[in-house]
PDB file of C-alpha atoms and ligand atoms in Angstrom:
ATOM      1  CA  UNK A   1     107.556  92.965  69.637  1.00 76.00           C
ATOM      2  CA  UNK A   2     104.886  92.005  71.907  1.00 96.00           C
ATOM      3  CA  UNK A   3     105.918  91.622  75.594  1.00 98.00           C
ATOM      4  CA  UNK A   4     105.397  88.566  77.686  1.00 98.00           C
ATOM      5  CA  UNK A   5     103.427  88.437  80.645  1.00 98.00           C
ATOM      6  CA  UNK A   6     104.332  88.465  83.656  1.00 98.00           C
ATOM      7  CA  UNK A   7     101.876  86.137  85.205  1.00 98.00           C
ATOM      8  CA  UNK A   8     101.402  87.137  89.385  1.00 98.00           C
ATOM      9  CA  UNK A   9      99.103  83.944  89.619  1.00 98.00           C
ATOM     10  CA  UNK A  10     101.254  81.788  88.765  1.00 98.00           C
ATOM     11  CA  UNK A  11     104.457  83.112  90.419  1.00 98.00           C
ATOM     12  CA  UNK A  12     102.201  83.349  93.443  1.00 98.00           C
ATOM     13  CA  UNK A  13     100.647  79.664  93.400  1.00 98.00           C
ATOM     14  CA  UNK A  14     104.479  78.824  93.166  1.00 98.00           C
ATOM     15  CA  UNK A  15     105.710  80.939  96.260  1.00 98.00           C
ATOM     16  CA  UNK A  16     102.544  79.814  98.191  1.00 98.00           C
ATOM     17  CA  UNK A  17     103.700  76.405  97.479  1.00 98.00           C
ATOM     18  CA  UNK A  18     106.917  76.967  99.473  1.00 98.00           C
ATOM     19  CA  UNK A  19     105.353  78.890 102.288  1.00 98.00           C
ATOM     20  CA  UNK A  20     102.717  75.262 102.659  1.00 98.00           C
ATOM     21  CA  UNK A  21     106.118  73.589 102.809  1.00 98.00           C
ATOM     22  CA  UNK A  22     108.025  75.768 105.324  1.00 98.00           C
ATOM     23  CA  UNK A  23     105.156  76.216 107.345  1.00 98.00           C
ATOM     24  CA  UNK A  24     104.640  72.672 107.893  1.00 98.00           C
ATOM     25  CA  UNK A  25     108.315  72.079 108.811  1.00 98.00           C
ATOM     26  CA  UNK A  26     107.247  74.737 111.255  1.00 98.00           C
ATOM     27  CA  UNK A  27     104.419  73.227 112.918  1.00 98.00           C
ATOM     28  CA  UNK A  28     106.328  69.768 112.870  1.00 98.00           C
ATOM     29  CA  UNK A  29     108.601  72.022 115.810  1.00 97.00           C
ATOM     30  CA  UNK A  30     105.434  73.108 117.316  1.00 98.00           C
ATOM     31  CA  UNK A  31     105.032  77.250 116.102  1.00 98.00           C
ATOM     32  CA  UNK A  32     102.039  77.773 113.855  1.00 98.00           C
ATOM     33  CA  UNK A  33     103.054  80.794 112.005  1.00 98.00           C
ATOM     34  CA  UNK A  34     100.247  83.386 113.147  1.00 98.00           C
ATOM     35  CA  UNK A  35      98.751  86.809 111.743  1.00 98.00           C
ATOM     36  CA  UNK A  36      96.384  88.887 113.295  1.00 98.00           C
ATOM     37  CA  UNK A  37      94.456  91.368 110.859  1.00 98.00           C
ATOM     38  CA  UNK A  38      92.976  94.505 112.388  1.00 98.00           C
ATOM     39  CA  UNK A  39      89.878  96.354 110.596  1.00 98.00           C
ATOM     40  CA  UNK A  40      88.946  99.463 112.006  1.00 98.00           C
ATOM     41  CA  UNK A  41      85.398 100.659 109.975  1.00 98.00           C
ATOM     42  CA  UNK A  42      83.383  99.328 107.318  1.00 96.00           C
ATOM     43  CA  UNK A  43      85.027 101.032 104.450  1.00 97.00           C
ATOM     44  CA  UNK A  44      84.157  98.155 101.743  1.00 96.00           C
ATOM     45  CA  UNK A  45      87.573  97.723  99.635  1.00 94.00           C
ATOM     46  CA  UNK A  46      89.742  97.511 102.837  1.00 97.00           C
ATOM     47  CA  UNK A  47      87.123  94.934 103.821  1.00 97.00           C
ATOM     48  CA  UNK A  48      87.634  92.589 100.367  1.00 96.00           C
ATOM     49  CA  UNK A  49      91.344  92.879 101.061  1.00 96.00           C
ATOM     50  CA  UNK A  50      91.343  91.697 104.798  1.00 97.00           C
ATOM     51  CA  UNK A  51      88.644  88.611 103.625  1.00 97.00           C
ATOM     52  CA  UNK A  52      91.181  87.644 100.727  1.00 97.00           C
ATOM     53  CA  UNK A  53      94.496  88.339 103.472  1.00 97.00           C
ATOM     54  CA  UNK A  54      92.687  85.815 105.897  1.00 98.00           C
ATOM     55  CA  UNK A  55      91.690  83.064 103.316  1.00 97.00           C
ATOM     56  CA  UNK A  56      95.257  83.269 102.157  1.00 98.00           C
ATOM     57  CA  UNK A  57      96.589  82.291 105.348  1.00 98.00           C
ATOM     58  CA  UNK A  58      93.978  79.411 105.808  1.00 97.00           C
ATOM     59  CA  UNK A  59      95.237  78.187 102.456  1.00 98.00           C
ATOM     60  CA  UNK A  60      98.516  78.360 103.539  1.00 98.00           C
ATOM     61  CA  UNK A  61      98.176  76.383 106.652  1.00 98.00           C
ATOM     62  CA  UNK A  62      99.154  79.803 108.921  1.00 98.00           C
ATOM     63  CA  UNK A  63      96.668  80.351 111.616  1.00 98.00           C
ATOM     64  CA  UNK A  64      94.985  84.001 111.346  1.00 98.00           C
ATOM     65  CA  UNK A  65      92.970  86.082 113.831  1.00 97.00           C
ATOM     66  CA  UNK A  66      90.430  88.996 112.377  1.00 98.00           C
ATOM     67  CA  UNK A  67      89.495  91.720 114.446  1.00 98.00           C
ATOM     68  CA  UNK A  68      86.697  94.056 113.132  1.00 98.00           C
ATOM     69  CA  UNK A  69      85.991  97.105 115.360  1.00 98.00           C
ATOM     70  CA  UNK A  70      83.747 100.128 114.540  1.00 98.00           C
ATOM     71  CA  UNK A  71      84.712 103.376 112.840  1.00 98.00           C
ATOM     72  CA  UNK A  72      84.295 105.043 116.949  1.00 98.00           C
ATOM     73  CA  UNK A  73      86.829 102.735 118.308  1.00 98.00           C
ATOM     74  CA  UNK A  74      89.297 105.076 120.143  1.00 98.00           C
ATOM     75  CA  UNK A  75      92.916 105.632 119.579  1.00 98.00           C
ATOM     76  CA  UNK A  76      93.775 104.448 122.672  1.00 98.00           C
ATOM     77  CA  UNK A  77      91.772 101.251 122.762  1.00 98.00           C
ATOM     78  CA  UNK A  78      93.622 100.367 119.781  1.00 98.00           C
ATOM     79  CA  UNK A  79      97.080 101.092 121.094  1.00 98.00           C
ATOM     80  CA  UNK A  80      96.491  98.854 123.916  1.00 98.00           C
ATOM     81  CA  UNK A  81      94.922  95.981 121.665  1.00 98.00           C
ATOM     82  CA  UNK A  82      98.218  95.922 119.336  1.00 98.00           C
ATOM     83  CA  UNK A  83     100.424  96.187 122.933  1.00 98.00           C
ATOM     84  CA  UNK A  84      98.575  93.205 123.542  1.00 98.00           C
ATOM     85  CA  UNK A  85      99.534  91.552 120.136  1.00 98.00           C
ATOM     86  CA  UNK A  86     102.856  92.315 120.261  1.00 98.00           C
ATOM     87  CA  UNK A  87     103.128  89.916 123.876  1.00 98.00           C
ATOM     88  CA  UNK A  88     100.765  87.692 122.735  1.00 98.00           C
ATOM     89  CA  UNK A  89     103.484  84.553 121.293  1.00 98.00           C
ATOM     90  CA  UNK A  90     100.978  83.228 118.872  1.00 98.00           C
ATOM     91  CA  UNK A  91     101.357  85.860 116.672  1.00 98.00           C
ATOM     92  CA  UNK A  92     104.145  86.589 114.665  1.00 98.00           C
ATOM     93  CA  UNK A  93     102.887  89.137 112.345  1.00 98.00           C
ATOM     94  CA  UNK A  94     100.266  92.396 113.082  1.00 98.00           C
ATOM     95  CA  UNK A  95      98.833  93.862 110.176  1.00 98.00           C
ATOM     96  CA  UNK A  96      96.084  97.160 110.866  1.00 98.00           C
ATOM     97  CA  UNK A  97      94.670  97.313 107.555  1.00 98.00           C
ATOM     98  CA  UNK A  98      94.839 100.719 106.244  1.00 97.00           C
ATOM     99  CA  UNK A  99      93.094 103.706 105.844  1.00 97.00           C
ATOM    100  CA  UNK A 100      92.089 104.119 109.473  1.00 98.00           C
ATOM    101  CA  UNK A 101      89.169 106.519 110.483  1.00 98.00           C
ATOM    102  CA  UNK A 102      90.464 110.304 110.204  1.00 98.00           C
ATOM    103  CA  UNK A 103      90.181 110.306 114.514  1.00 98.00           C
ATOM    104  CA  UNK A 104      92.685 108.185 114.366  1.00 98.00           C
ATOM    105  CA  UNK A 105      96.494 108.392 113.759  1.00 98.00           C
ATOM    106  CA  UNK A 106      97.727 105.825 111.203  1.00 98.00           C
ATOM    107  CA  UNK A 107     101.702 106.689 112.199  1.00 98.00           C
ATOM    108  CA  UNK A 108     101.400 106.230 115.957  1.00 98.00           C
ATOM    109  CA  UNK A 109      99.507 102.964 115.212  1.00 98.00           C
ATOM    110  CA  UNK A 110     101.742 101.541 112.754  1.00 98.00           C
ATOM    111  CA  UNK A 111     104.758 102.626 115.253  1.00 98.00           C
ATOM    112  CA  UNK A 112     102.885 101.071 117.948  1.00 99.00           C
ATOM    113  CA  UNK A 113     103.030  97.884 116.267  1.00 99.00           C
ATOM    114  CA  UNK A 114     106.821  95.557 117.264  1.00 98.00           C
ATOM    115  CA  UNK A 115     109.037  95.643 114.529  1.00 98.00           C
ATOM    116  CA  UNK A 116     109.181  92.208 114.843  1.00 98.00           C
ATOM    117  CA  UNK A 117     106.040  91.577 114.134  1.00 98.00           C
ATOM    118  CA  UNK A 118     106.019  94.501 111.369  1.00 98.00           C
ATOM    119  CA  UNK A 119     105.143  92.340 108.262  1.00 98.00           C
ATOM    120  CA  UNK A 120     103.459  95.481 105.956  1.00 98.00           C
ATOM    121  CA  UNK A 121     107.140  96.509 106.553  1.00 98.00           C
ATOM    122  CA  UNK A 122     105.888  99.957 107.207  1.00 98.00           C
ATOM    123  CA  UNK A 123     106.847 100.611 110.953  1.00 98.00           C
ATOM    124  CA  UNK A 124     110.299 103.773 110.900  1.00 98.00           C
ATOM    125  CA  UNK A 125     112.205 100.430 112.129  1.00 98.00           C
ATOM    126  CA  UNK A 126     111.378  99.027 109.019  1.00 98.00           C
ATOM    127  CA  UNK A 127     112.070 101.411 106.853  1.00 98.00           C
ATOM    128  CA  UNK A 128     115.502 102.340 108.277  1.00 98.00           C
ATOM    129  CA  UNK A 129     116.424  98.543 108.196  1.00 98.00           C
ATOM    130  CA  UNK A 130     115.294  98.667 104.153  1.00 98.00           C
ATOM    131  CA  UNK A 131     117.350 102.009 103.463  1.00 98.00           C
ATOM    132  CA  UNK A 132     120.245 100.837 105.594  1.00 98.00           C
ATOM    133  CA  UNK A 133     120.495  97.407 104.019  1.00 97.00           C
ATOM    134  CA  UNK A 134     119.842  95.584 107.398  1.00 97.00           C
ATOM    135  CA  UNK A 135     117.351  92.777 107.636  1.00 97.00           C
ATOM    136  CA  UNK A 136     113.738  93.820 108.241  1.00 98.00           C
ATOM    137  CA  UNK A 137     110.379  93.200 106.857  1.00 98.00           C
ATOM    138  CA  UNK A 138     109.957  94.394 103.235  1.00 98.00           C
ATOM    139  CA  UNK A 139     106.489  96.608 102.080  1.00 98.00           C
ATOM    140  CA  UNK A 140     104.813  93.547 100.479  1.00 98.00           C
ATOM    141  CA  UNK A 141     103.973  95.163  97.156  1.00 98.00           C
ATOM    142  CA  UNK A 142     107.161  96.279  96.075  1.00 98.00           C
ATOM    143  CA  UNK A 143     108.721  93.508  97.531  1.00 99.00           C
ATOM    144  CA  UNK A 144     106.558  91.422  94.951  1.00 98.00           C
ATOM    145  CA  UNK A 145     107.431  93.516  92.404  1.00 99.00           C
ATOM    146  CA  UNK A 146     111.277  92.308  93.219  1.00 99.00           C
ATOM    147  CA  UNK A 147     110.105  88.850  92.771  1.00 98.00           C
ATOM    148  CA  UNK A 148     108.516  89.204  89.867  1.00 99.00           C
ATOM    149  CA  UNK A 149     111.938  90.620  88.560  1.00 99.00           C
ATOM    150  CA  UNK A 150     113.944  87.982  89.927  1.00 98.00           C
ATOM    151  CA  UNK A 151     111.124  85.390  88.263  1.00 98.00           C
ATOM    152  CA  UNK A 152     112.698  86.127  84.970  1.00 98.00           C
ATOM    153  CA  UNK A 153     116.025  86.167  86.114  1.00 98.00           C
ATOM    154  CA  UNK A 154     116.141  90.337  85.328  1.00 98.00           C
ATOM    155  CA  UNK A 155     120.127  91.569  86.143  1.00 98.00           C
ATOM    156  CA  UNK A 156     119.092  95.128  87.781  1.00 98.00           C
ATOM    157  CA  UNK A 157     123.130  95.909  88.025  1.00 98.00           C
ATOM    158  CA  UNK A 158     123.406  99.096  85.779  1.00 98.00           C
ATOM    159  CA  UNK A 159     120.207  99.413  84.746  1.00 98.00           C
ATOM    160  CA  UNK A 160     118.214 102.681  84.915  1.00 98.00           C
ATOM    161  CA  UNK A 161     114.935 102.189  86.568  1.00 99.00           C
ATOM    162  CA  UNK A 162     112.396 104.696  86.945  1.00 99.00           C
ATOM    163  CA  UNK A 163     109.385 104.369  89.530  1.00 99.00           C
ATOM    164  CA  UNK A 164     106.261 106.744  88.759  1.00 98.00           C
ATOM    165  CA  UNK A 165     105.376 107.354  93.018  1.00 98.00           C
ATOM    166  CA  UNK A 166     106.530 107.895  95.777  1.00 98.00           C
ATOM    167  CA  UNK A 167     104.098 106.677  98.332  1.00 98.00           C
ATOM    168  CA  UNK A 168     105.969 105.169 101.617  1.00 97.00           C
ATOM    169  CA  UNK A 169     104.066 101.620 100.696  1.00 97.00           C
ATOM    170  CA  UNK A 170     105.334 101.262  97.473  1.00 98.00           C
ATOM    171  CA  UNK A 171     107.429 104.169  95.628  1.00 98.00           C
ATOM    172  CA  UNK A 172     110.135 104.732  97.990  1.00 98.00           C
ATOM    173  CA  UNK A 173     110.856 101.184  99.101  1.00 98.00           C
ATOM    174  CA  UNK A 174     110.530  99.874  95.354  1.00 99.00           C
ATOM    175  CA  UNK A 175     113.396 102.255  95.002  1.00 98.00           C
ATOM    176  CA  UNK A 176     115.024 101.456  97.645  1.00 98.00           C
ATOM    177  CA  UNK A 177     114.927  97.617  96.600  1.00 98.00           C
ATOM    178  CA  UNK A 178     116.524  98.581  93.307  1.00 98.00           C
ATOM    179  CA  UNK A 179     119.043 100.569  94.461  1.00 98.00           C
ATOM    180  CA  UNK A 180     120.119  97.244  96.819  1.00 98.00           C
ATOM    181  CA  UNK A 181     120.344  95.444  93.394  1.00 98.00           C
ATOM    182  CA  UNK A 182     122.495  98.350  91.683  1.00 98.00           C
ATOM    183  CA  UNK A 183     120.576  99.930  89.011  1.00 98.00           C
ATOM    184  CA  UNK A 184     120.062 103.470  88.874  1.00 98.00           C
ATOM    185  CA  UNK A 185     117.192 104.846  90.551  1.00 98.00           C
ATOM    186  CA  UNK A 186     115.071 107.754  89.321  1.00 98.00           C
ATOM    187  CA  UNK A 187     111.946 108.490  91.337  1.00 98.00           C
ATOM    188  CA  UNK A 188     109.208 110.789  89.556  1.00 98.00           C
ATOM    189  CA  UNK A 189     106.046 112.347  91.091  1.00 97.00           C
ATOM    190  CA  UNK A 190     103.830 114.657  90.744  1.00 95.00           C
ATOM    191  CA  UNK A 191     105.853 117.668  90.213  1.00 97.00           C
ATOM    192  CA  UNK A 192     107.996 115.675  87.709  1.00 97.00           C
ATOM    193  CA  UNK A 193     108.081 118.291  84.852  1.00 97.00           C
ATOM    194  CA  UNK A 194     108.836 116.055  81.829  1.00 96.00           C
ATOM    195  CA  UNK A 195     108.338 112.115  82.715  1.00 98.00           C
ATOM    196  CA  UNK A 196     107.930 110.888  79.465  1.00 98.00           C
ATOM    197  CA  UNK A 197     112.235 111.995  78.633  1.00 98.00           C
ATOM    198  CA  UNK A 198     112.690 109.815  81.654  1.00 98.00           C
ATOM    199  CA  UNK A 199     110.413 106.734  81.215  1.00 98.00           C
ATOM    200  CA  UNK A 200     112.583 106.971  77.708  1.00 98.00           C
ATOM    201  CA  UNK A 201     115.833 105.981  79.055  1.00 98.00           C
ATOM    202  CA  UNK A 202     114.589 103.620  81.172  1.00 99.00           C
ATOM    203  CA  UNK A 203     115.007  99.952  81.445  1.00 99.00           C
ATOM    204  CA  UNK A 204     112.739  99.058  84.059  1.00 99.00           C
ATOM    205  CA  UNK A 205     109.694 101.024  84.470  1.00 99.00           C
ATOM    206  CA  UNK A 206     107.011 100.519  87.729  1.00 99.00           C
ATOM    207  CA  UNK A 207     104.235 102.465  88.089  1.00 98.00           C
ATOM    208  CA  UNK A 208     102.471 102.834  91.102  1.00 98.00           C
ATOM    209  CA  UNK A 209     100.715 106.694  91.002  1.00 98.00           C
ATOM    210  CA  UNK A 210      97.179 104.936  91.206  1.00 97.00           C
ATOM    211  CA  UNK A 211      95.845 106.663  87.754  1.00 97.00           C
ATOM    212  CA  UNK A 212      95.018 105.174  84.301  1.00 97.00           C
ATOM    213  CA  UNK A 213      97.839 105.531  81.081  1.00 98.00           C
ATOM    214  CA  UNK A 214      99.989 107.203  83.644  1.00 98.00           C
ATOM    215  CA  UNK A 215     102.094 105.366  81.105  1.00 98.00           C
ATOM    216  CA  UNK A 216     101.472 105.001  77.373  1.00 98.00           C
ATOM    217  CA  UNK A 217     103.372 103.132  74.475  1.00 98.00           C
ATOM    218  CA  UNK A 218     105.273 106.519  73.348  1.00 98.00           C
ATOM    219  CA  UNK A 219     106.801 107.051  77.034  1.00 98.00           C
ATOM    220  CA  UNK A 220     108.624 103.610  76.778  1.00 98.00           C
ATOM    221  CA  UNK A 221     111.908 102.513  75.422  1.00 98.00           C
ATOM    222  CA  UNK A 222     111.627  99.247  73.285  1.00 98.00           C
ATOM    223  CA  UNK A 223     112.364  96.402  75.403  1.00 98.00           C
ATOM    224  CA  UNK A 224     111.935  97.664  78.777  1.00 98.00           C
ATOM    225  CA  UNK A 225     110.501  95.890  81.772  1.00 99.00           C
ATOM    226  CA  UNK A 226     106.874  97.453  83.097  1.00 99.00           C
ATOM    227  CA  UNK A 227     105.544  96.396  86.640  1.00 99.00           C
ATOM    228  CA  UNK A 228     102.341  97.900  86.566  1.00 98.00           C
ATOM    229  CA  UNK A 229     101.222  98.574  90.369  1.00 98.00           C
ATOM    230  CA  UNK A 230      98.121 100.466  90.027  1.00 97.00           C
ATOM    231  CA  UNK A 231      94.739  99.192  90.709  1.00 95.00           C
ATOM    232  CA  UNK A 232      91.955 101.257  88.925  1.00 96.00           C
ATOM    233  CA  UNK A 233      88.408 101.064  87.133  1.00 95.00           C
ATOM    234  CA  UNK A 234      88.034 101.837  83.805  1.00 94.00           C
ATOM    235  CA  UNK A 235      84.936 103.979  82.111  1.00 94.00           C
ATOM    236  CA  UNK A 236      82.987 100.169  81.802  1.00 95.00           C
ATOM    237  CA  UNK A 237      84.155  99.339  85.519  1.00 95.00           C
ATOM    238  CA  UNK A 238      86.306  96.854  84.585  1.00 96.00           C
ATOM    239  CA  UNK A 239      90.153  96.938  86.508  1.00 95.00           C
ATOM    240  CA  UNK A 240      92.925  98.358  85.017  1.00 97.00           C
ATOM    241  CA  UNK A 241      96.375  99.465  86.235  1.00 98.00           C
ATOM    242  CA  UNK A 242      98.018 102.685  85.877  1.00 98.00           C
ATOM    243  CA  UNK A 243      99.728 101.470  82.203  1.00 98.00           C
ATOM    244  CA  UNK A 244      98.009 101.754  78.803  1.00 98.00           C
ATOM    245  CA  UNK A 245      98.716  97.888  78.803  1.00 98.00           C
ATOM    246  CA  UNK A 246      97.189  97.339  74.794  1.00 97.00           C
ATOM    247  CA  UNK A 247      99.738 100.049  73.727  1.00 98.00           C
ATOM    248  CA  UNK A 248     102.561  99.334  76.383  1.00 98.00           C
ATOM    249  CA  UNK A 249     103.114  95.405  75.215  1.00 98.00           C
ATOM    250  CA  UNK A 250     103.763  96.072  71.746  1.00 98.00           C
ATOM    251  CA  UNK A 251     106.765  98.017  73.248  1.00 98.00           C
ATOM    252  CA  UNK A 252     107.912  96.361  76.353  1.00 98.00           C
ATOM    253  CA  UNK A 253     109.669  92.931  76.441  1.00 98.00           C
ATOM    254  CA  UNK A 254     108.057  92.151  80.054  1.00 98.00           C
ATOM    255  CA  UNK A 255     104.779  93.595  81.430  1.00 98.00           C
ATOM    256  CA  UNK A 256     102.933  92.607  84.478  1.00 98.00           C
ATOM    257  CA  UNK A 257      98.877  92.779  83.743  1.00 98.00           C
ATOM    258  CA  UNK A 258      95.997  94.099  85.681  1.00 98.00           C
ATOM    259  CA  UNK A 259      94.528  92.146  87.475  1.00 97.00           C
ATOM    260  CA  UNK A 260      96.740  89.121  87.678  1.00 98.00           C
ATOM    261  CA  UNK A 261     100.351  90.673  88.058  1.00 98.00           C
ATOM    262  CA  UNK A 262     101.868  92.609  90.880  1.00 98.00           C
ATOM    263  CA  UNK A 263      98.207  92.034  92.638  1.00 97.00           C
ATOM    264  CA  UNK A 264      98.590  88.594  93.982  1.00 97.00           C
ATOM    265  CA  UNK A 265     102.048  89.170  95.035  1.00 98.00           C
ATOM    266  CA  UNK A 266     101.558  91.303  97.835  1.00 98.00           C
ATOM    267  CA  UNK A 267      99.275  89.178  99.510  1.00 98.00           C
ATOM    268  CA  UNK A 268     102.120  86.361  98.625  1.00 98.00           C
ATOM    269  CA  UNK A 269     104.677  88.574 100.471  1.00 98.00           C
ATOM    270  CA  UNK A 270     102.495  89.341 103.168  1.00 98.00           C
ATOM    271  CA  UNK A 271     102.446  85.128 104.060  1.00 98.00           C
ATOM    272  CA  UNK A 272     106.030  85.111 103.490  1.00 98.00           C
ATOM    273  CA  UNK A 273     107.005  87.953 106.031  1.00 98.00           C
ATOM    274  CA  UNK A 274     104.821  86.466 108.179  1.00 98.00           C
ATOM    275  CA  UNK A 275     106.321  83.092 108.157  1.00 98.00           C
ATOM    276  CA  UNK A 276     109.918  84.512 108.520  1.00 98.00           C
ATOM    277  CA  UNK A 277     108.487  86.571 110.938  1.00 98.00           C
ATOM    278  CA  UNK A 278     108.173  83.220 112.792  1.00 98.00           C
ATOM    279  CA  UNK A 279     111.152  81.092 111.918  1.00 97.00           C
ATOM    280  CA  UNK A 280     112.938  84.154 113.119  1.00 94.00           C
ATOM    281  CA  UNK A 281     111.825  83.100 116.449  1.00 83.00           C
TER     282      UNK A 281
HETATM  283  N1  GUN B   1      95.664  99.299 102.563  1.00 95.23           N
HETATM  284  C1  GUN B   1      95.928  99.153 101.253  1.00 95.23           C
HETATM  285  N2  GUN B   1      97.011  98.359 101.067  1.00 95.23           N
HETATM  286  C2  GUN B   1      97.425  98.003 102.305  1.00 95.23           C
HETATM  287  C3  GUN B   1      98.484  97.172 102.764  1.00 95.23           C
HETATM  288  O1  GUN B   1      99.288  96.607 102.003  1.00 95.23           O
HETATM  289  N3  GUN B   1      98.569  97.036 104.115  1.00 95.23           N
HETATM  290  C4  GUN B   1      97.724  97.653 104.962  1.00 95.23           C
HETATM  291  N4  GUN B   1      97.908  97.475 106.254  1.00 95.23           N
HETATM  292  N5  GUN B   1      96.733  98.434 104.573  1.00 95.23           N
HETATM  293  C5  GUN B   1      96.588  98.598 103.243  1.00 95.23           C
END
C-alpha cells in the first residue's frame, strides 16, 4: 500500500478561497476583518513566520498591522500595547508571536490578550472553552490538523488515536479535538515507556514532538492515518517532519508531508479565527 497525500496546499488554497468570500461579504457591511501581529526581538524563524502570517492576510483581503519592537522592550510596555489592542475596534484578532525574550513572561502576555480577540487559541479562556466543549478560538495547528481529517471525510467515532506531544499549542488541544469527535485518545510523551505498542493499535497517528523518525514504518498499523506536525532539518538541511515519511507511506493509507501538509494549515486557521473573530461581532 502506498498512502495518499494529504496535500495542505491545496486544502489551504481551498479554505483561503472561502475566507476571500466571507470576508468580502464582510466588508460589503462595513468591518474589515483585522489582525495585529506582535514581534518582540529579531529571532529569525519567528520573523519568516510573522512575514508569511501578514502576506496571508493581504491575500486574503483582511487588513493586518505588524508591530516589531526590540528584544529590551519591557513587560509592561507590552501589557499596555495589547490593552490597547484589545479596545482598539479594528482589530479582531491579537497574535504576539512566540518565543518572547526570557525578561519577559509569555503566560501573563498571552492572558493579557481578550479572549475575544484570542485567535492562537492559547489564552486559559481558550483552553477551558476547547476542554469544556464551549465555543472559543481553536490552537491553529491542531485545528488544521482536524481539517485535514475532515478533508477526507475521516469518521474519528471509535477510533483510537494516539498524539506523540503534549505541548499546550498542539498536543493537548489535538487531543482534545479528538476526543470532541469520539475516538479514543492516548497522549504519549517523553516518559512514554513503550510508544511503538501504542502507535500499533492506533488508527490515527499525529506527531508533533519536534524530532526526526519520532515515527518509523514498524511503529504503524497498516492503514492508519499520520498527520505529521513536526517541522525539522535534515543532515543536508532540507525540511522534514517528525515521521520517517519514505518508510511511513508504504504503511499508512493517509499521510500529511513535510513541507506542504499540516504547515499551511495553521496559517489557514489563523485567517479563519480571525475572520470569525469578526463576524462574531
Ligand atoms: N511560535 C511558533 N508557532 C506559533 C504560533 O502558532 N503562534 C504564536 N503566537 N507564536 C508561535
Amino acid at each position: 500500500m502506498t498512502a495518499q497525500r494529504i496535500d495542505g496546499n491545496a486544502l489551504s488554497q481551498k479554505l483561503r478561497a472561502e475566507v476571500s468570500s466571507r470576508t468580502a461579504a464582510l466588508k460589503a457591511k462595513g468591518i474589515t476583518p483585522g489582525l495585529a501581529v506582535i514581534l518582540v526581538g529579531e529571532n529569525p524563524a519567528s520573523q519568516v513566520y510573522v512575514r508569511n502570517k501578514v502576506k496571508a492576510c493581504q491575500d486574503s483581503g483582511l487588513h493586518s498591522l505588524l508591530e516589531k519592537y526590540p528584544e529590551d522592550l519591557t513587560e509592561k510596555a507590552l501589557l499596555a500595547r495589547i490593552e490597547s489592542l484589545n479596545q482598539d475596534p479594528s482589530i479582531h484578532g491579537i497574535l504576539v508571536q512566540l518565543p518572547l525574550p526570557k525578561h519577559i513572561d509569555a503566560q501573563k502576555v498571552i492572558e493579557a490578550i481578550s479572549p475575544n480577540k484570542d485567535v492562537d487559541g492559547f489564552h486559559i479562556a481558550s483552553a477551558g472553552a476547547l476542554m469544556t466543549g464551549m465555543p472559543g478560538f481553536w490552537p491553529c495547528t491542531p485545528y488544521g490538523c482536524m481539517k485535514m481529517l475532515e478533508s477526507i471525510a475521516y469518521d474519528l467515532k471509535g477510533k483510537h488515536a494516539v498524539v506523540i506531544g503534549r505541548s499546550n499549542i498542539v498536543g493537548k488541544p489535538m487531543a482534545m479535538m479528538l476526543l470532541q469527535k469520539n475516538a479514543t485518545v492516548t497522549i504519549s510523551h517523553s516518559a512514554t515507556t513503550n510508544l511503538k505498542a501504542m502507535t500499533l493499535q492506533a488508527d490515527v497517528i499525529v506527531a508533533a514532538v519536534g524530532k526526526r523518525n519520532v515515527l518509523t514504518a514498524d511503529m504503524v498499523k497498516p492503514g492508519a492515518v499520520v498527520l505529521d506536525v513536526g517541522m525539522n532539518r535534515n543532515d543536508e538541511g532540507k525540511l522534514c517532519g517528525d515521521v520517517d515519511f519514505e518508510g511511513v507511506e508504504k504503511v499508512a493509507s493517509y499521510i500529511t508531508p513535510v513541507p506542504g501538509g499540516v504547515g499551511p494549515m495553521t496559517i489557514t486557521m489563523l485567517l479563519v479565527n480571525t475572520l470569525e473573530a469578526a463576524e462574531r461581532i
